[in-house]
C-alpha atoms as a PDB file:
ATOM      1  CA  PHE A   1      38.811  40.769 -28.703  1.00  0.00           C
ATOM      2  CA  GLN A   2      38.473  43.817 -26.574  1.00  0.00           C
ATOM      3  CA  ASN A   3      34.524  44.111 -26.252  1.00  0.00           C
ATOM      4  CA  VAL A   4      34.409  47.643 -28.459  1.00  0.00           C
ATOM      5  CA  GLY A   5      31.592  49.984 -27.477  1.00  0.00           C
ATOM      6  CA  ALA A   6      30.431  53.223 -28.171  1.00  0.00           C
ATOM      7  CA  TYR A   7      27.127  55.390 -27.585  1.00  0.00           C
ATOM      8  CA  GLY A   8      25.997  53.358 -24.543  1.00  0.00           C
ATOM      9  CA  ALA A   9      26.510  49.878 -25.825  1.00  0.00           C
ATOM     10  CA  GLU A  10      29.211  47.279 -26.257  1.00  0.00           C
ATOM     11  CA  VAL A  11      29.631  44.595 -28.633  1.00  0.00           C
ATOM     12  CA  ALA A  12      29.234  42.051 -25.774  1.00  0.00           C
ATOM     13  CA  ASP A  13      25.328  43.061 -25.527  1.00  0.00           C
ATOM     14  CA  THR A  14      24.839  41.284 -28.396  1.00  0.00           C
ATOM     15  CA  ILE A  15      27.241  38.275 -28.652  1.00  0.00           C
ATOM     16  CA  ARG A  16      25.939  34.679 -28.199  1.00  0.00           C
ATOM     17  CA  THR A  17      28.992  32.365 -28.655  1.00  0.00           C
ATOM     18  CA  VAL A  18      32.626  32.592 -29.649  1.00  0.00           C
ATOM     19  CA  ARG A  19      34.369  29.885 -31.270  1.00  0.00           C
ATOM     20  CA  ALA A  20      37.894  29.933 -30.777  1.00  0.00           C
ATOM     21  CA  PHE A  21      40.970  27.786 -30.927  1.00  0.00           C
ATOM     22  CA  ASP A  22      42.794  27.383 -27.414  1.00  0.00           C
ATOM     23  CA  ARG A  23      46.249  27.283 -28.349  1.00  0.00           C
ATOM     24  CA  ARG A  24      47.279  26.035 -24.760  1.00  0.00           C
ATOM     25  CA  LEU A  25      44.764  22.795 -24.911  1.00  0.00           C
ATOM     26  CA  GLY A  26      45.422  22.657 -28.679  1.00  0.00           C
ATOM     27  CA  THR A  27      41.650  22.449 -29.202  1.00  0.00           C
ATOM     28  CA  GLU A  28      38.527  24.049 -30.549  1.00  0.00           C
ATOM     29  CA  VAL A  29      36.313  25.471 -28.135  1.00  0.00           C
ATOM     30  CA  ARG A  30      32.974  27.237 -28.096  1.00  0.00           C
ATOM     31  CA  LEU A  31      32.212  29.890 -25.252  1.00  0.00           C
ATOM     32  CA  THR A  32      28.960  31.883 -23.900  1.00  0.00           C
ATOM     33  CA  ALA A  33      29.382  35.405 -23.849  1.00  0.00           C
ATOM     34  CA  ASP A  34      29.187  34.911 -20.030  1.00  0.00           C
ATOM     35  CA  GLN A  35      32.569  32.566 -20.292  1.00  0.00           C
ATOM     36  CA  CYS A  36      34.395  35.198 -22.515  1.00  0.00           C
ATOM     37  CA  GLY A  37      34.864  37.540 -19.358  1.00  0.00           C
ATOM     38  CA  PHE A  38      33.614  40.703 -21.304  1.00  0.00           C
ATOM     39  CA  GLY A  39      34.272  43.921 -19.515  1.00  0.00           C
ATOM     40  CA  TYR A  40      34.755  47.571 -20.373  1.00  0.00           C
ATOM     41  CA  ARG A  41      37.155  47.245 -22.954  1.00  0.00           C
ATOM     42  CA  SER A  42      38.204  43.510 -21.929  1.00  0.00           C
ATOM     43  CA  SER A  43      37.992  40.043 -22.319  1.00  0.00           C
ATOM     44  CA  ILE A  44      39.506  36.667 -21.631  1.00  0.00           C
ATOM     45  CA  PHE A  45      41.097  37.326 -25.198  1.00  0.00           C
ATOM     46  CA  LYS A  46      42.787  40.143 -24.459  1.00  0.00           C
ATOM     47  CA  ASP A  47      43.801  39.183 -21.200  1.00  0.00           C
ATOM     48  CA  THR A  48      45.735  36.426 -22.324  1.00  0.00           C
ATOM     49  CA  PRO A  49      46.147  36.892 -26.146  1.00  0.00           C
ATOM     50  CA  ASP A  50      48.693  34.275 -26.739  1.00  0.00           C
ATOM     51  CA  ARG A  51      46.216  31.863 -25.945  1.00  0.00           C
ATOM     52  CA  TRP A  52      43.057  32.253 -28.078  1.00  0.00           C
ATOM     53  CA  LEU A  53      42.703  32.630 -31.736  1.00  0.00           C
ATOM     54  CA  ILE A  54      39.217  33.714 -32.528  1.00  0.00           C
ATOM     55  CA  LEU A  55      37.596  31.616 -35.450  1.00  0.00           C
ATOM     56  CA  ALA A  56      34.003  32.603 -35.270  1.00  0.00           C
ATOM     57  CA  VAL A  57      31.354  35.006 -33.378  1.00  0.00           C
ATOM     58  CA  THR A  58      27.508  34.371 -33.384  1.00  0.00           C
ATOM     59  CA  PHE A  59      25.319  37.505 -32.489  1.00  0.00           C
ATOM     60  CA  ARG A  60      22.058  37.733 -30.944  1.00  0.00           C
ATOM     61  CA  LEU A  61      20.056  40.323 -32.847  1.00  0.00           C
ATOM     62  CA  THR A  62      16.567  41.397 -31.779  1.00  0.00           C
ATOM     63  CA  GLN A  63      14.010  43.028 -34.266  1.00  0.00           C
ATOM     64  CA  ARG A  64      12.538  45.664 -32.214  1.00  0.00           C
ATOM     65  CA  THR A  65       9.980  48.467 -32.789  1.00  0.00           C
ATOM     66  CA  GLU A  66      11.842  50.679 -30.103  1.00  0.00           C
ATOM     67  CA  SER A  67      15.474  50.791 -29.282  1.00  0.00           C
ATOM     68  CA  VAL A  68      16.880  49.851 -26.278  1.00  0.00           C
ATOM     69  CA  PRO A  69      17.116  52.448 -23.795  1.00  0.00           C
ATOM     70  CA  ILE A  70      19.612  54.970 -24.747  1.00  0.00           C
ATOM     71  CA  ARG A  71      22.544  55.394 -22.083  1.00  0.00           C
ATOM     72  CA  TYR A  72      24.498  57.630 -23.948  1.00  0.00           C
ATOM     73  CA  ALA A  73      23.864  61.397 -23.030  1.00  0.00           C
ATOM     74  CA  GLU A  74      24.926  62.806 -26.079  1.00  0.00           C
ATOM     75  CA  LEU A  75      23.068  60.533 -28.176  1.00  0.00           C
ATOM     76  CA  ALA A  76      20.095  60.961 -26.220  1.00  0.00           C
ATOM     77  CA  LYS A  77      20.282  64.961 -26.273  1.00  0.00           C
ATOM     78  CA  SER A  78      20.783  64.709 -30.421  1.00  0.00           C
ATOM     79  CA  LEU A  79      17.456  62.311 -30.574  1.00  0.00           C
ATOM     80  CA  GLY A  80      15.682  65.151 -28.050  1.00  0.00           C
ATOM     81  CA  ILE A  81      14.836  62.392 -25.420  1.00  0.00           C
ATOM     82  CA  ALA A  82      16.031  61.873 -21.723  1.00  0.00           C
ATOM     83  CA  PRO A  83      18.786  58.996 -20.909  1.00  0.00           C
ATOM     84  CA  GLY A  84      17.150  55.881 -20.325  1.00  0.00           C
ATOM     85  CA  ASP A  85      14.456  56.733 -23.086  1.00  0.00           C
ATOM     86  CA  THR A  86      13.917  54.814 -26.083  1.00  0.00           C
ATOM     87  CA  THR A  87      12.935  55.618 -29.608  1.00  0.00           C
ATOM     88  CA  LYS A  88      12.877  54.148 -33.164  1.00  0.00           C
ATOM     89  CA  PRO A  89      15.511  52.318 -34.140  1.00  0.00           C
ATOM     90  CA  ILE A  90      15.853  53.914 -37.351  1.00  0.00           C
ATOM     91  CA  GLN A  91      16.277  57.061 -35.607  1.00  0.00           C
ATOM     92  CA  VAL A  92      18.884  55.910 -33.392  1.00  0.00           C
ATOM     93  CA  ARG A  93      20.760  54.853 -36.340  1.00  0.00           C
ATOM     94  CA  ARG A  94      20.595  58.054 -38.379  1.00  0.00           C
ATOM     95  CA  GLU A  95      21.663  59.928 -35.081  1.00  0.00           C
ATOM     96  CA  VAL A  96      24.598  57.774 -34.082  1.00  0.00           C
ATOM     97  CA  LEU A  97      25.949  58.358 -38.040  1.00  0.00           C
ATOM     98  CA  ASN A  98      25.250  62.210 -37.605  1.00  0.00           C
ATOM     99  CA  VAL A  99      27.535  62.035 -34.318  1.00  0.00           C
ATOM    100  CA  ARG A 100      30.103  59.943 -35.833  1.00  0.00           C
ATOM    101  CA  ARG A 101      30.035  62.277 -38.887  1.00  0.00           C
ATOM    102  CA  ARG A 102      30.444  65.416 -36.534  1.00  0.00           C
ATOM    103  CA  LYS A 103      33.693  63.728 -35.182  1.00  0.00           C
ATOM    104  CA  GLY A 104      35.151  62.832 -38.468  1.00  0.00           C
ATOM    105  CA  MET A 105      34.657  58.981 -37.703  1.00  0.00           C
ATOM    106  CA  LEU A 106      33.003  58.553 -40.786  1.00  0.00           C
ATOM    107  CA  LEU A 107      35.176  58.176 -44.113  1.00  0.00           C
ATOM    108  CA  ASP A 108      34.861  61.142 -46.355  1.00  0.00           C
ATOM    109  CA  ILE A 109      37.269  60.638 -49.201  1.00  0.00           C
ATOM    110  CA  ASP A 110      37.233  64.616 -49.640  1.00  0.00           C
ATOM    111  CA  ASP A 111      38.210  65.417 -46.151  1.00  0.00           C
ATOM    112  CA  HIS A 112      41.485  64.364 -45.029  1.00  0.00           C
ATOM    113  CA  ASP A 113      40.655  65.023 -41.302  1.00  0.00           C
ATOM    114  CA  CYS A 114      38.346  61.667 -41.467  1.00  0.00           C
ATOM    115  CA  TRP A 115      41.597  59.491 -42.396  1.00  0.00           C
ATOM    116  CA  SER A 116      42.199  58.006 -39.388  1.00  0.00           C
ATOM    117  CA  ALA A 117      42.526  54.370 -37.934  1.00  0.00           C
ATOM    118  CA  GLY A 118      39.461  55.532 -35.329  1.00  0.00           C
ATOM    119  CA  SER A 119      39.454  56.041 -31.945  1.00  0.00           C
ATOM    120  CA  PHE A 120      41.609  53.663 -30.008  1.00  0.00           C
ATOM    121  CA  PHE A 121      42.052  55.231 -26.700  1.00  0.00           C
ATOM    122  CA  THR A 122      40.325  53.811 -23.502  1.00  0.00           C
ATOM    123  CA  ASN A 123      38.696  55.908 -20.913  1.00  0.00           C
ATOM    124  CA  PRO A 124      40.731  55.395 -17.959  1.00  0.00           C
ATOM    125  CA  ILE A 125      39.036  54.097 -14.619  1.00  0.00           C
ATOM    126  CA  VAL A 126      40.660  55.277 -11.507  1.00  0.00           C
ATOM    127  CA  GLU A 127      39.955  55.226  -7.461  1.00  0.00           C
ATOM    128  CA  ALA A 128      37.239  57.979  -6.384  1.00  0.00           C
ATOM    129  CA  LYS A 129      40.103  59.662  -4.643  1.00  0.00           C
ATOM    130  CA  VAL A 130      41.893  60.078  -7.849  1.00  0.00           C
ATOM    131  CA  ALA A 131      39.372  61.598  -9.641  1.00  0.00           C
ATOM    132  CA  ALA A 132      38.766  63.769  -6.637  1.00  0.00           C
ATOM    133  CA  GLN A 133      42.210  65.448  -7.529  1.00  0.00           C
ATOM    134  CA  LEU A 134      41.206  66.568 -10.955  1.00  0.00           C
ATOM    135  CA  PRO A 135      39.351  69.946 -11.865  1.00  0.00           C
ATOM    136  CA  GLU A 136      35.608  70.202 -11.157  1.00  0.00           C
ATOM    137  CA  GLU A 137      35.064  70.670 -14.773  1.00  0.00           C
ATOM    138  CA  ALA A 138      36.821  67.146 -15.730  1.00  0.00           C
ATOM    139  CA  PRO A 139      33.912  64.748 -17.032  1.00  0.00           C
ATOM    140  CA  ARG A 140      33.862  61.545 -15.047  1.00  0.00           C
ATOM    141  CA  TRP A 141      31.150  58.811 -14.575  1.00  0.00           C
ATOM    142  CA  PRO A 142      30.528  56.286 -11.718  1.00  0.00           C
ATOM    143  CA  ALA A 143      32.068  53.029 -12.839  1.00  0.00           C
ATOM    144  CA  SER A 144      31.944  49.956 -10.277  1.00  0.00           C
ATOM    145  CA  ASP A 145      32.709  49.926  -6.437  1.00  0.00           C
ATOM    146  CA  ASP A 146      34.465  53.023  -5.698  1.00  0.00           C
ATOM    147  CA  MET A 147      36.049  53.601  -9.160  1.00  0.00           C
ATOM    148  CA  VAL A 148      35.267  56.422 -11.537  1.00  0.00           C
ATOM    149  CA  LYS A 149      35.586  56.390 -15.247  1.00  0.00           C
ATOM    150  CA  LEU A 150      37.495  59.746 -16.821  1.00  0.00           C
ATOM    151  CA  SER A 151      37.401  61.324 -20.253  1.00  0.00           C
ATOM    152  CA  ALA A 152      40.473  60.200 -22.246  1.00  0.00           C
ATOM    153  CA  ALA A 153      39.523  62.984 -24.398  1.00  0.00           C
ATOM    154  CA  TRP A 154      39.362  65.723 -21.882  1.00  0.00           C
ATOM    155  CA  LEU A 155      42.781  64.558 -20.463  1.00  0.00           C
ATOM    156  CA  ILE A 156      44.628  64.628 -23.490  1.00  0.00           C
ATOM    157  CA  GLU A 157      43.371  68.250 -24.355  1.00  0.00           C
ATOM    158  CA  ASN A 158      44.214  69.452 -20.900  1.00  0.00           C
ATOM    159  CA  ALA A 159      47.696  67.824 -21.468  1.00  0.00           C
ATOM    160  CA  GLY A 160      48.258  70.235 -23.820  1.00  0.00           C
ATOM    161  CA  PHE A 161      47.317  68.245 -27.156  1.00  0.00           C
ATOM    162  CA  SER A 162      44.406  70.079 -28.550  1.00  0.00           C
ATOM    163  CA  ARG A 163      42.195  69.014 -31.703  1.00  0.00           C
ATOM    164  CA  GLY A 164      44.276  69.539 -34.858  1.00  0.00           C
ATOM    165  CA  PHE A 165      47.605  69.066 -32.888  1.00  0.00           C
ATOM    166  CA  SER A 166      50.539  67.958 -35.007  1.00  0.00           C
ATOM    167  CA  LEU A 167      54.277  68.037 -34.137  1.00  0.00           C
ATOM    168  CA  GLU A 168      54.980  70.679 -37.276  1.00  0.00           C
ATOM    169  CA  PRO A 169      52.990  73.188 -38.994  1.00  0.00           C
ATOM    170  CA  GLY A 170      51.554  71.488 -42.084  1.00  0.00           C
ATOM    171  CA  SER A 171      52.171  67.777 -41.093  1.00  0.00           C
ATOM    172  CA  THR A 172      50.404  65.060 -42.598  1.00  0.00           C
ATOM    173  CA  ALA A 173      49.925  62.996 -39.223  1.00  0.00           C
ATOM    174  CA  ALA A 174      47.885  65.287 -36.782  1.00  0.00           C
ATOM    175  CA  LEU A 175      45.281  64.761 -34.037  1.00  0.00           C
ATOM    176  CA  SER A 176      41.600  65.181 -35.653  1.00  0.00           C
ATOM    177  CA  SER A 177      40.563  68.775 -35.821  1.00  0.00           C
ATOM    178  CA  LYS A 178      36.923  67.066 -34.721  1.00  0.00           C
ATOM    179  CA  LEU A 179      37.927  64.768 -32.074  1.00  0.00           C
ATOM    180  CA  THR A 180      41.041  64.603 -30.110  1.00  0.00           C
ATOM    181  CA  LEU A 181      41.094  60.643 -30.052  1.00  0.00           C
ATOM    182  CA  ALA A 182      41.673  60.059 -33.662  1.00  0.00           C
ATOM    183  CA  ILE A 183      45.109  60.563 -35.132  1.00  0.00           C
ATOM    184  CA  THR A 184      44.440  61.371 -38.649  1.00  0.00           C
ATOM    185  CA  ASN A 185      46.500  60.858 -42.025  1.00  0.00           C
ATOM    186  CA  ARG A 186      46.201  64.233 -43.741  1.00  0.00           C
ATOM    187  CA  GLY A 187      47.406  62.604 -47.414  1.00  0.00           C
ATOM    188  CA  THR A 188      51.130  60.898 -47.358  1.00  0.00           C
ATOM    189  CA  ALA A 189      51.710  60.143 -43.421  1.00  0.00           C
ATOM    190  CA  THR A 190      53.378  56.843 -42.912  1.00  0.00           C
ATOM    191  CA  ALA A 191      54.015  54.672 -39.890  1.00  0.00           C
END
């Protein structure tokens, strides 16, 4: 729906076709990845959610002896390689799982700090002049044209919501102590 991504890859990288029901036309359509308008956390499905009902997705997966180039700096560092380098796919898988575990994004039934709906924040993309107003230590990455992607985690933490933040001490709903971007259920929290 929104072209989810992590660790330098997006689901759109592997989508071949999407079969959807077009509510506006009342017909079933098969769209290529290009026709889906995938971008950073976006697609035609997200842009017009009342129009589409996604029925099936066909992925194009490639068996490789080497991974695709690793674009995510933290993952490359964990693998002991430079960004843009490749390594064995099994090593990438193991390290992605390790990174996710450190961030509390793998379910551990005994660790309530991992009980979350995952990270649903989007890193904002702003004009370069807006990004230039932030402190020098604010993480940022070039996006397209004169745009810059900012770290949602850094912005949240610097707005006063640190890891582990809750409205009341001992609350069963809190930000993860491992990752600011995850709201956790520490046992009995409800919506």
